Amino acid sequence: MNRVELVWPIGRYTMGWLGGLTARVRYYGKERIPRQGGVVLAMNHFSWIDIPCFGVACPRSTYFVAKSEAHEIPGLGEFIRVFGAIAVRRGESDRDAVRRMREVVREGNVLGLFVEGTRQRSGVPGPVQPGAAMVAIQENVPVVCGAIHGTQNWKLGNFAPASVAWSEPLRFDGLPRGGKGYREASEEIGKEIRRLWEWLRDLHEAGRPRDAVPPRAPERLRAPVTLP
């Protein structure tokens, strides 16, 4: 067992405490995440609190991708790297980061990407960048979309509730490797995140019932993955 697998159980407990205390986080569809094998988590992003919220909502250790500036902050950089965080330079081609992302899923691990590339100040999910689709298509692994709602209103101390919803695993086997295929897959990922986010928005208005089930993905995209 590597270092990341050793620290994540502790991190999930502490993140669960942090998320539960400050954002009253609830999550839906956790059982949809494959329990083994490489997978890409494609998530939207509003606030720094999204990271612990998604972290506790995923049953597996997650190698998050974080901007290189975060890795350069004393203390924070060392902390996130203990949990397997991968540094990426925004706004330019970062081949080292792409190679590491592909290695993560090729080795049977979970890669976590905030697919819009930056936090969305508008309060709604934004356009999806091609990174998640590229890794999934290149390495022939499924994508699980994750949507978060509520953290667009979250500020330290206001205890605004947050919720996370996961999609079923998606496959893009019929799409070509290259820009066209990555764009088409990214469009589908964006639609699924938006579908989940709108469902969460309505769920909040209904009081966030705990037994709610996220909507199913389009049948043509569902991966033939056996879930427990």
Coordinates of N, CA and C in Angstrom, one line a residue:
M1 N 0.9 -1.2 0.0 CA 0.0 0.0 0.0 C 0.9 1.2 0.0
N2 N 0.6 2.2 -0.9 CA 1.5 3.4 -1.0 C 1.0 4.4 0.0
R3 N 1.8 5.5 0.1 CA 1.6 6.5 1.1 C 0.2 7.2 1.0
V4 N -0.2 7.4 -0.3 CA -1.5 8.1 -0.5 C -2.7 7.2 0.1
E5 N -2.6 5.9 -0.2 CA -3.6 5.0 0.4 C -3.6 5.0 1.9
L6 N -2.5 5.2 2.5 CA -2.4 5.2 3.9 C -3.0 6.4 4.6
V7 N -2.8 7.6 3.9 CA -3.2 8.8 4.6 C -4.7 9.2 4.3
W8 N -5.2 8.7 3.2 CA -6.6 9.0 2.8 C -7.7 8.7 3.8
P9 N -7.6 7.5 4.5 CA -8.6 7.2 5.5 C -8.7 8.2 6.6
I10 N -7.5 8.7 7.0 CA -7.4 9.8 8.0 C -8.0 11.1 7.4
G11 N -7.5 11.4 6.2 CA -8.0 12.6 5.5 C -9.5 12.6 5.3
R12 N -10.1 11.5 5.0 CA -11.5 11.4 4.7 C -12.3 11.7 6.0
Y13 N -11.7 11.2 7.1 CA -12.4 11.4 8.4 C -12.3 12.9 8.8
T14 N -11.1 13.5 8.6 CA -11.0 14.9 8.9 C -11.8 15.8 8.0
M15 N -11.8 15.5 6.7 CA -12.6 16.2 5.7 C -14.1 16.1 6.0
G16 N -14.5 14.9 6.4 CA -15.9 14.7 6.7 C -16.3 15.6 7.9
W17 N -15.4 15.7 8.9 CA -15.7 16.5 10.0 C -15.7 18.0 9.6
L18 N -14.8 18.4 8.8 CA -14.7 19.8 8.3 C -16.0 20.1 7.4
G19 N -16.3 19.2 6.5 CA -17.4 19.5 5.6 C -18.7 19.4 6.4
G20 N -18.8 18.5 7.3 CA -20.1 18.3 8.0 C -20.3 19.5 8.9
L21 N -19.2 20.0 9.5 CA -19.4 21.1 10.5 C -19.6 22.4 9.8
T22 N -18.9 22.7 8.7 CA -19.0 24.0 8.1 C -20.0 24.1 6.9
A23 N -20.3 23.0 6.2 CA -21.1 23.1 5.1 C -22.3 22.1 5.1
R24 N -22.4 21.3 6.2 CA -23.5 20.4 6.4 C -23.7 19.5 5.1
V25 N -22.6 19.0 4.6 CA -22.6 18.3 3.3 C -23.3 17.0 3.3
R26 N -24.1 16.8 2.3 CA -24.8 15.5 2.0 C -24.4 15.1 0.6
Y27 N -24.3 13.8 0.4 CA -23.9 13.3 -0.9 C -24.8 12.2 -1.4
Y28 N -25.0 12.1 -2.7 CA -25.9 11.2 -3.3 C -25.3 10.5 -4.5
G29 N -25.5 9.2 -4.6 CA -25.0 8.4 -5.7 C -23.5 7.9 -5.4
K30 N -23.1 7.9 -4.2 CA -21.7 7.4 -3.8 C -21.5 6.0 -4.3
E31 N -22.5 5.2 -4.3 CA -22.3 3.8 -4.7 C -22.1 3.6 -6.2
R32 N -22.2 4.7 -7.0 CA -22.0 4.6 -8.4 C -20.5 4.6 -8.8
I33 N -19.7 5.0 -7.9 CA -18.2 5.1 -8.2 C -17.7 3.7 -8.2
P34 N -17.1 3.2 -9.3 CA -16.5 1.9 -9.3 C -15.5 1.7 -8.1
R35 N -15.6 0.6 -7.5 CA -14.7 0.3 -6.3 C -13.3 -0.1 -6.7
Q36 N -13.1 -0.4 -7.9 CA -11.7 -0.7 -8.3 C -11.5 -0.3 -9.8
G37 N -10.2 -0.2 -10.2 CA -9.9 0.2 -11.5 C -9.8 1.7 -11.7
G38 N -9.1 2.1 -12.7 CA -8.9 3.5 -13.0 C -10.2 4.2 -13.4
V39 N -10.4 5.4 -12.9 CA -11.6 6.2 -13.2 C -11.2 7.7 -13.1
V40 N -11.9 8.5 -13.9 CA -11.7 10.0 -13.8 C -13.0 10.6 -13.2
L41 N -12.8 11.4 -12.2 CA -13.9 12.1 -11.6 C -13.9 13.5 -12.2
A42 N -15.0 13.9 -12.9 CA -15.1 15.2 -13.5 C -16.1 16.1 -12.7
M43 N -15.6 17.1 -12.1 CA -16.4 17.9 -11.1 C -16.4 19.4 -11.4
N44 N -17.5 20.0 -11.0 CA -17.6 21.5 -11.1 C -17.0 22.1 -9.8
H45 N -16.8 23.4 -9.9 CA -16.0 24.0 -8.8 C -16.5 25.5 -8.5
F46 N -16.9 25.7 -7.2 CA -17.3 27.1 -6.8 C -16.4 27.6 -5.7
S47 N -15.9 26.8 -4.8 CA -15.2 27.3 -3.6 C -14.2 26.3 -3.2
W48 N -13.2 26.8 -2.4 CA -12.2 25.9 -1.9 C -12.8 24.8 -1.0
I49 N -13.9 25.0 -0.4 CA -14.6 24.0 0.4 C -15.1 22.8 -0.4
D50 N -15.1 23.0 -1.7 CA -15.5 21.9 -2.6 C -14.6 20.7 -2.4
I51 N -13.3 20.9 -2.2 CA -12.3 19.8 -2.1 C -12.6 18.9 -1.0
P52 N -12.8 19.4 0.2 CA -13.2 18.4 1.3 C -14.6 17.8 1.1
C53 N -15.5 18.6 0.5 CA -16.8 18.0 0.3 C -16.8 16.9 -0.7
F54 N -16.1 17.0 -1.8 CA -15.9 15.9 -2.8 C -15.1 14.8 -2.2
G55 N -14.1 15.2 -1.4 CA -13.2 14.1 -0.8 C -13.9 13.2 0.1
V56 N -14.8 13.7 0.9 CA -15.6 12.8 1.8 C -16.7 12.1 1.1
A57 N -17.1 12.7 0.0 CA -18.2 12.0 -0.8 C -17.8 10.9 -1.7
C58 N -16.4 10.7 -1.8 CA -15.9 9.6 -2.7 C -15.3 8.5 -1.8
P59 N -15.7 7.3 -2.0 CA -15.3 6.2 -1.1 C -13.8 5.8 -1.4
R60 N -13.2 6.3 -2.4 CA -11.8 5.9 -2.8 C -10.8 7.1 -2.6
S61 N -9.6 6.7 -2.5 CA -8.5 7.7 -2.4 C -8.5 8.4 -3.8
T62 N -8.4 9.8 -3.8 CA -8.5 10.6 -5.0 C -7.3 11.4 -5.2
Y63 N -6.7 11.3 -6.4 CA -5.5 12.1 -6.7 C -6.1 13.4 -7.4
F64 N -6.3 14.5 -6.6 CA -6.8 15.7 -7.2 C -5.7 16.4 -8.0
V65 N -6.2 17.1 -9.0 CA -5.3 18.0 -9.8 C -5.5 19.4 -9.3
A66 N -4.4 20.1 -8.9 CA -4.5 21.4 -8.4 C -3.5 22.3 -9.1
K67 N -3.9 23.6 -9.2 CA -3.0 24.6 -9.9 C -1.6 24.6 -9.2
S68 N -0.6 24.9 -10.0 CA 0.7 24.9 -9.5 C 1.0 25.9 -8.4
E69 N 0.2 27.0 -8.5 CA 0.3 28.1 -7.5 C 0.0 27.5 -6.1
A70 N -1.0 26.6 -6.0 CA -1.3 26.1 -4.7 C -0.2 25.2 -4.1
H71 N 0.5 24.5 -5.0 CA 1.7 23.7 -4.6 C 2.8 24.5 -4.1
E72 N 2.9 25.8 -4.5 CA 4.0 26.7 -4.1 C 3.8 27.4 -2.8
I73 N 2.5 27.3 -2.2 CA 2.2 27.9 -0.9 C 2.9 27.1 0.2
P74 N 3.7 27.7 1.0 CA 4.4 26.9 2.1 C 3.4 26.3 3.0
G75 N 3.6 25.0 3.3 CA 2.7 24.3 4.2 C 1.5 23.6 3.4
L76 N 0.8 24.4 2.6 CA -0.3 23.9 1.8 C 0.2 22.9 0.8
G77 N 1.3 23.3 0.1 CA 1.8 22.5 -1.0 C 2.2 21.1 -0.5
E78 N 2.9 21.1 0.6 CA 3.4 19.8 1.2 C 2.2 19.0 1.6
F79 N 1.2 19.7 2.2 CA 0.0 18.9 2.7 C -0.8 18.3 1.6
I80 N -1.0 19.0 0.5 CA -1.8 18.4 -0.6 C -1.1 17.3 -1.4
R81 N 0.2 17.4 -1.4 CA 1.0 16.4 -2.1 C 1.0 15.1 -1.3
V82 N 0.9 15.2 0.0 CA 0.8 13.9 0.8 C -0.4 13.1 0.4
F83 N -1.5 13.8 0.0 CA -2.7 13.2 -0.5 C -2.7 12.9 -2.0
G84 N -1.5 13.0 -2.6 CA -1.4 12.7 -4.0 C -1.7 13.7 -5.0
A85 N -1.9 15.0 -4.6 CA -2.3 16.1 -5.5 C -1.2 16.2 -6.6
I86 N -1.7 16.5 -7.8 CA -0.9 16.7 -9.0 C -0.9 18.1 -9.4
A87 N 0.3 18.7 -9.6 CA 0.4 20.1 -10.0 C 0.2 20.3 -11.5
V88 N -0.5 21.3 -11.9 CA -0.7 21.6 -13.3 C -0.5 23.1 -13.5
R89 N 0.2 23.5 -14.6 CA 0.3 24.9 -14.9 C -0.9 25.3 -15.8
R90 N -1.6 26.2 -15.3 CA -2.8 26.7 -16.0 C -2.4 27.6 -17.2
G91 N -3.2 27.5 -18.3 CA -3.0 28.4 -19.4 C -1.9 28.0 -20.3
E92 N -1.3 26.8 -20.2 CA -0.3 26.4 -21.0 C -0.3 24.8 -21.1
S93 N 0.4 24.3 -22.1 CA 0.5 22.9 -22.2 C 1.5 22.3 -21.2
D94 N 1.0 21.4 -20.3 CA 1.8 20.9 -19.3 C 1.9 19.4 -19.5
R95 N 2.9 19.0 -20.2 CA 3.0 17.5 -20.6 C 3.3 16.7 -19.4
D96 N 4.1 17.2 -18.5 CA 4.4 16.4 -17.3 C 3.2 16.1 -16.5
A97 N 2.3 17.1 -16.3 CA 1.1 16.9 -15.6 C 0.2 15.9 -16.3
V98 N 0.1 16.0 -17.6 CA -0.8 15.1 -18.4 C -0.2 13.7 -18.2
R99 N 1.1 13.5 -18.3 CA 1.7 12.2 -18.2 C 1.3 11.6 -16.8
R100 N 1.4 12.4 -15.8 CA 1.2 11.9 -14.4 C -0.3 11.6 -14.3
M101 N -1.2 12.4 -14.8 CA -2.6 12.1 -14.8 C -3.0 10.7 -15.4
R102 N -2.3 10.5 -16.5 CA -2.6 9.2 -17.2 C -2.0 8.1 -16.4
E103 N -0.9 8.3 -15.8 CA -0.3 7.2 -15.0 C -1.2 6.8 -13.8
V104 N -1.8 7.8 -13.2 CA -2.7 7.6 -12.1 C -3.8 6.6 -12.4
V105 N -4.5 6.9 -13.5 CA -5.6 6.0 -13.9 C -5.1 4.7 -14.5
R106 N -4.0 4.7 -15.2 CA -3.4 3.5 -15.7 C -3.1 2.5 -14.6
E107 N -2.7 3.0 -13.5 CA -2.3 2.2 -12.3 C -3.5 1.8 -11.5
G108 N -4.7 2.1 -12.0 CA -6.0 1.7 -11.3 C -6.5 2.6 -10.2
N109 N -6.1 3.9 -10.3 CA -6.5 4.8 -9.2 C -7.5 5.8 -9.7
V110 N -7.9 6.7 -8.8 CA -9.0 7.7 -9.1 C -8.3 9.1 -9.3
L111 N -8.6 9.7 -10.4 CA -8.1 11.0 -10.7 C -9.3 12.0 -10.6
G112 N -9.0 13.1 -9.8 CA -10.1 14.1 -9.6 C -9.7 15.4 -10.3
L113 N -10.6 15.8 -11.2 CA -10.4 17.0 -12.0 C -11.6 18.0 -11.9
F114 N -11.3 19.2 -11.5 CA -12.3 20.3 -11.6 C -12.2 20.8 -13.0
V115 N -13.2 20.4 -13.8 CA -13.1 20.4 -15.3 C -13.3 21.8 -15.9
E116 N -13.8 22.8 -15.1 CA -13.9 24.1 -15.7 C -12.6 24.9 -15.7
G117 N -11.6 24.3 -14.9 CA -10.3 24.9 -14.9 C -10.1 26.0 -13.8
T118 N -11.1 26.5 -13.3 CA -11.1 27.5 -12.2 C -12.4 27.6 -11.6
R119 N -12.5 28.3 -10.4 CA -13.8 28.4 -9.7 C -14.7 29.3 -10.5
Q120 N -16.0 29.0 -10.5 CA -17.0 29.7 -11.2 C -17.7 30.7 -10.3
R121 N -17.5 32.0 -10.6 CA -18.0 33.1 -9.8 C -19.5 33.3 -10.1
S122 N -20.0 32.8 -11.2 CA -21.4 33.0 -11.6 C -22.4 32.3 -10.8
G123 N -21.9 31.2 -10.1 CA -22.8 30.4 -9.3 C -23.5 29.3 -10.0
V124 N -23.1 29.1 -11.3 CA -23.6 27.9 -12.1 C -22.4 27.3 -12.7
P125 N -22.5 26.0 -13.1 CA -21.4 25.3 -13.7 C -21.0 26.0 -15.0
G126 N -19.7 26.0 -15.3 CA -19.2 26.6 -16.5 C -18.8 25.7 -17.6
P127 N -18.2 26.2 -18.7 CA -17.7 25.3 -19.8 C -16.6 24.3 -19.3
V128 N -16.7 23.2 -19.9 CA -15.8 22.1 -19.5 C -14.5 22.1 -20.4
Q129 N -13.4 22.1 -19.8 CA -12.1 21.9 -20.5 C -11.8 20.5 -20.8
P130 N -11.0 20.2 -21.8 CA -10.9 18.8 -22.3 C -10.0 17.8 -21.6
G131 N -9.4 18.2 -20.4 CA -8.5 17.4 -19.7 C -9.1 16.0 -19.3
A132 N -10.2 16.1 -18.7 CA -10.8 14.8 -18.2 C -11.2 13.9 -19.3
A133 N -11.7 14.4 -20.4 CA -12.1 13.6 -21.6 C -10.8 13.0 -22.2
M134 N -9.8 13.8 -22.3 CA -8.5 13.3 -22.9 C -8.0 12.1 -22.1
V135 N -7.9 12.3 -20.8 CA -7.3 11.2 -20.0 C -8.2 9.9 -20.1
A136 N -9.5 10.1 -20.1 CA -10.4 8.9 -20.1 C -10.3 8.2 -21.5
I137 N -10.3 9.0 -22.5 CA -10.2 8.4 -23.9 C -8.9 7.7 -24.1
Q138 N -7.8 8.4 -23.8 CA -6.5 7.9 -24.0 C -6.2 6.6 -23.2
E139 N -6.7 6.5 -22.0 CA -6.5 5.4 -21.1 C -7.6 4.4 -21.1
N140 N -8.7 4.7 -21.8 CA -9.8 3.8 -21.9 C -10.4 3.5 -20.5
V141 N -10.7 4.5 -19.7 CA -11.3 4.4 -18.4 C -12.6 5.2 -18.4
P142 N -13.5 4.8 -17.4 CA -14.8 5.6 -17.4 C -14.6 6.9 -16.7
V143 N -15.6 7.8 -16.9 CA -15.7 9.1 -16.3 C -16.9 9.1 -15.4
V144 N -16.8 9.5 -14.1 CA -17.9 9.7 -13.2 C -18.0 11.2 -13.0
C145 N -19.1 11.8 -13.4 CA -19.3 13.2 -13.2 C -19.8 13.5 -11.7
G146 N -19.3 14.6 -11.2 CA -19.7 15.0 -9.8 C -20.1 16.4 -9.9
A147 N -21.3 16.7 -9.3 CA -21.8 18.1 -9.2 C -21.9 18.5 -7.8
I148 N -21.6 19.7 -7.5 CA -21.8 20.3 -6.2 C -22.7 21.5 -6.2
H149 N -23.5 21.6 -5.3 CA -24.4 22.8 -5.2 C -24.5 23.3 -3.8
G150 N -24.5 24.6 -3.6 CA -24.6 25.2 -2.3 C -23.3 26.0 -1.9
T151 N -22.1 25.5 -2.4 CA -20.9 26.1 -2.0 C -20.7 27.5 -2.8
Q152 N -21.5 27.7 -3.8 CA -21.4 29.1 -4.4 C -21.9 30.1 -3.5
N153 N -22.7 29.7 -2.5 CA -23.2 30.7 -1.4 C -22.4 30.6 -0.1
W154 N -21.4 29.7 -0.1 CA -20.7 29.4 1.2 C -19.7 30.4 1.5
K155 N -19.7 30.9 2.7 CA -18.6 31.7 3.2 C -18.3 31.2 4.6
L156 N -17.0 31.4 5.1 CA -16.6 30.9 6.4 C -17.5 31.5 7.4
G157 N -18.2 30.6 8.1 CA -19.0 31.0 9.2 C -20.5 31.1 8.9
N158 N -20.9 31.1 7.6 CA -22.4 31.2 7.3 C -23.1 29.8 7.3
F159 N -22.3 28.7 7.3 CA -22.8 27.3 7.4 C -23.8 27.0 6.3
A160 N -23.7 27.6 5.1 CA -24.6 27.3 4.0 C -24.5 25.8 3.6
P161 N -25.6 25.1 3.5 CA -25.5 23.7 3.2 C -25.0 23.4 1.8
A162 N -24.3 22.3 1.6 CA -23.8 21.9 0.4 C -24.1 20.4 0.1
S163 N -24.3 20.1 -1.2 CA -24.6 18.7 -1.5 C -23.8 18.3 -2.8
V164 N -23.5 17.0 -2.8 CA -22.8 16.4 -3.9 C -23.6 15.3 -4.6
A165 N -23.6 15.2 -5.9 CA -24.3 14.1 -6.6 C -23.3 13.6 -7.6
W166 N -23.3 12.2 -7.7 CA -22.4 11.5 -8.7 C -23.3 10.9 -9.8
S167 N -22.7 10.9 -11.0 CA -23.3 10.2 -12.1 C -23.0 8.8 -12.1
E168 N -23.6 8.0 -13.0 CA -23.2 6.7 -13.3 C -21.9 6.8 -14.1
P169 N -21.1 5.7 -14.1 CA -19.9 5.8 -14.9 C -20.2 5.9 -16.4
L170 N -19.5 6.8 -17.1 CA -19.7 7.1 -18.5 C -18.5 6.6 -19.3
R171 N -18.8 6.1 -20.5 CA -17.7 5.6 -21.4 C -17.8 6.4 -22.7
F172 N -16.7 6.6 -23.4 CA -16.6 7.3 -24.6 C -15.8 6.5 -25.7
D173 N -16.1 5.2 -25.7 CA -15.3 4.3 -26.5 C -15.4 4.6 -28.0
G174 N -16.6 5.1 -28.4 CA -16.7 5.4 -29.9 C -16.1 6.6 -30.4
L175 N -15.5 7.4 -29.5 CA -15.0 8.7 -29.9 C -13.5 8.6 -30.2
P176 N -13.0 9.3 -31.2 CA -11.6 9.2 -31.6 C -10.7 9.9 -30.7
R177 N -9.4 9.4 -30.6 CA -8.4 10.2 -29.8 C -8.0 11.4 -30.6
G178 N -8.1 12.5 -30.0 CA -7.8 13.8 -30.7 C -8.8 14.8 -30.3
G179 N -8.5 16.0 -30.8 CA -9.3 17.2 -30.4 C -10.8 17.0 -30.6
K180 N -11.2 16.5 -31.7 CA -12.7 16.3 -32.0 C -13.3 15.4 -31.0
G181 N -12.7 14.3 -30.7 CA -13.2 13.3 -29.7 C -13.3 13.9 -28.3
Y182 N -12.2 14.7 -27.9 CA -12.1 15.3 -26.6 C -13.2 16.3 -26.5
R183 N -13.5 17.1 -27.5 CA -14.5 18.1 -27.4 C -15.9 17.5 -27.3
E184 N -16.1 16.5 -28.1 CA -17.5 15.8 -28.0 C -17.7 15.2 -26.6
A185 N -16.7 14.6 -26.1 CA -16.8 14.0 -24.7 C -17.0 15.0 -23.7
S186 N -16.2 16.1 -23.8 CA -16.3 17.2 -22.9 C -17.7 17.9 -22.9
E187 N -18.3 18.0 -24.0 CA -19.7 18.5 -24.1 C -20.7 17.6 -23.3
E188 N -20.5 16.3 -23.5 CA -21.3 15.3 -22.8 C -21.1 15.4 -21.3
I189 N -19.8 15.6 -20.9 CA -19.5 15.7 -19.4 C -20.2 17.0 -18.9
G190 N -20.1 18.1 -19.7 CA -20.7 19.3 -19.2 C -22.2 19.2 -19.1
K191 N -22.9 18.5 -20.0 CA -24.3 18.3 -19.9 C -24.7 17.4 -18.7
E192 N -23.9 16.4 -18.4 CA -24.2 15.6 -17.2 C -24.0 16.3 -15.9
I193 N -22.9 17.1 -15.8 CA -22.7 17.9 -14.6 C -23.9 18.9 -14.4
R194 N -24.3 19.5 -15.5 CA -25.4 20.5 -15.4 C -26.7 19.8 -15.0
R195 N -26.9 18.6 -15.5 CA -28.1 17.8 -15.2 C -28.1 17.5 -13.7
L196 N -27.0 17.1 -13.2 CA -26.9 16.8 -11.8 C -27.0 18.0 -10.9
W197 N -26.4 19.1 -11.3 CA -26.4 20.3 -10.6 C -27.8 20.9 -10.5
E198 N -28.6 20.8 -11.6 CA -30.0 21.3 -11.6 C -30.8 20.4 -10.6
W199 N -30.5 19.1 -10.6 CA -31.2 18.2 -9.7 C -30.9 18.5 -8.3
L200 N -29.7 18.8 -8.0 CA -29.3 19.3 -6.6 C -30.0 20.6 -6.3
R201 N -30.1 21.5 -7.2 CA -30.7 22.8 -6.9 C -32.2 22.6 -6.5
D202 N -32.9 21.7 -7.3 CA -34.3 21.4 -6.9 C -34.3 20.6 -5.6
L203 N -33.3 19.8 -5.4 CA -33.3 19.0 -4.1 C -33.2 19.9 -2.9
H204 N -32.4 20.9 -3.0 CA -32.3 21.9 -1.9 C -33.6 22.6 -1.6
E205 N -34.3 22.9 -2.7 CA -35.6 23.6 -2.5 C -36.6 22.6 -1.8
A206 N -36.4 21.3 -2.0 CA -37.3 20.3 -1.4 C -36.8 19.9 0.0
G207 N -35.7 20.5 0.5 CA -35.3 20.2 1.9 C -34.2 19.1 1.9
R208 N -33.6 18.8 0.8 CA -32.5 17.8 0.8 C -32.9 16.4 1.4
P209 N -33.9 15.7 0.9 CA -34.2 14.4 1.5 C -33.0 13.5 1.3
R210 N -32.7 12.7 2.3 CA -31.5 11.9 2.3 C -31.6 10.7 1.4
D211 N -32.8 10.2 1.1 CA -33.0 9.0 0.3 C -33.1 9.3 -1.2
A212 N -32.9 10.5 -1.6 CA -33.1 10.9 -3.0 C -32.0 10.2 -3.9
V213 N -32.3 9.9 -5.1 CA -31.4 9.2 -6.1 C -31.2 10.1 -7.3
P214 N -29.9 10.4 -7.6 CA -29.6 11.3 -8.7 C -30.2 10.7 -10.0
P215 N -30.4 11.5 -11.0 CA -31.0 11.0 -12.3 C -29.9 10.1 -13.0
R216 N -30.5 9.2 -13.8 CA -29.6 8.3 -14.6 C -29.0 9.0 -15.8
A217 N -27.8 8.6 -16.2 CA -27.2 9.1 -17.4 C -27.8 8.6 -18.6
P218 N -27.6 9.2 -19.8 CA -28.2 8.7 -21.0 C -27.7 7.3 -21.2
E219 N -28.5 6.4 -21.7 CA -28.2 5.0 -21.8 C -27.0 4.8 -22.7
R220 N -26.9 5.6 -23.8 CA -25.8 5.4 -24.8 C -24.4 5.7 -24.2
L221 N -24.4 6.3 -23.0 CA -23.1 6.7 -22.4 C -22.8 5.8 -21.2
R222 N -23.7 5.1 -20.7 CA -23.5 4.3 -19.5 C -22.4 3.2 -19.7
A223 N -21.5 3.2 -18.8 CA -20.4 2.2 -18.8 C -20.9 0.9 -18.3
P224 N -20.5 -0.3 -18.9 CA -20.8 -1.6 -18.5 C -20.0 -2.0 -17.3
V225 N -20.1 -1.2 -16.2 CA -19.3 -1.5 -15.0 C -20.2 -2.2 -13.9
T226 N -19.7 -3.2 -13.3 CA -20.4 -3.9 -12.3 C -20.1 -3.2 -11.0
L227 N -21.2 -2.7 -10.3 CA -21.1 -2.0 -9.1 C -21.6 -2.9 -7.9
P228 N -21.0 -2.7 -6.7 CA -21.5 -3.6 -5.6 C -22.9 -3.2 -5.2

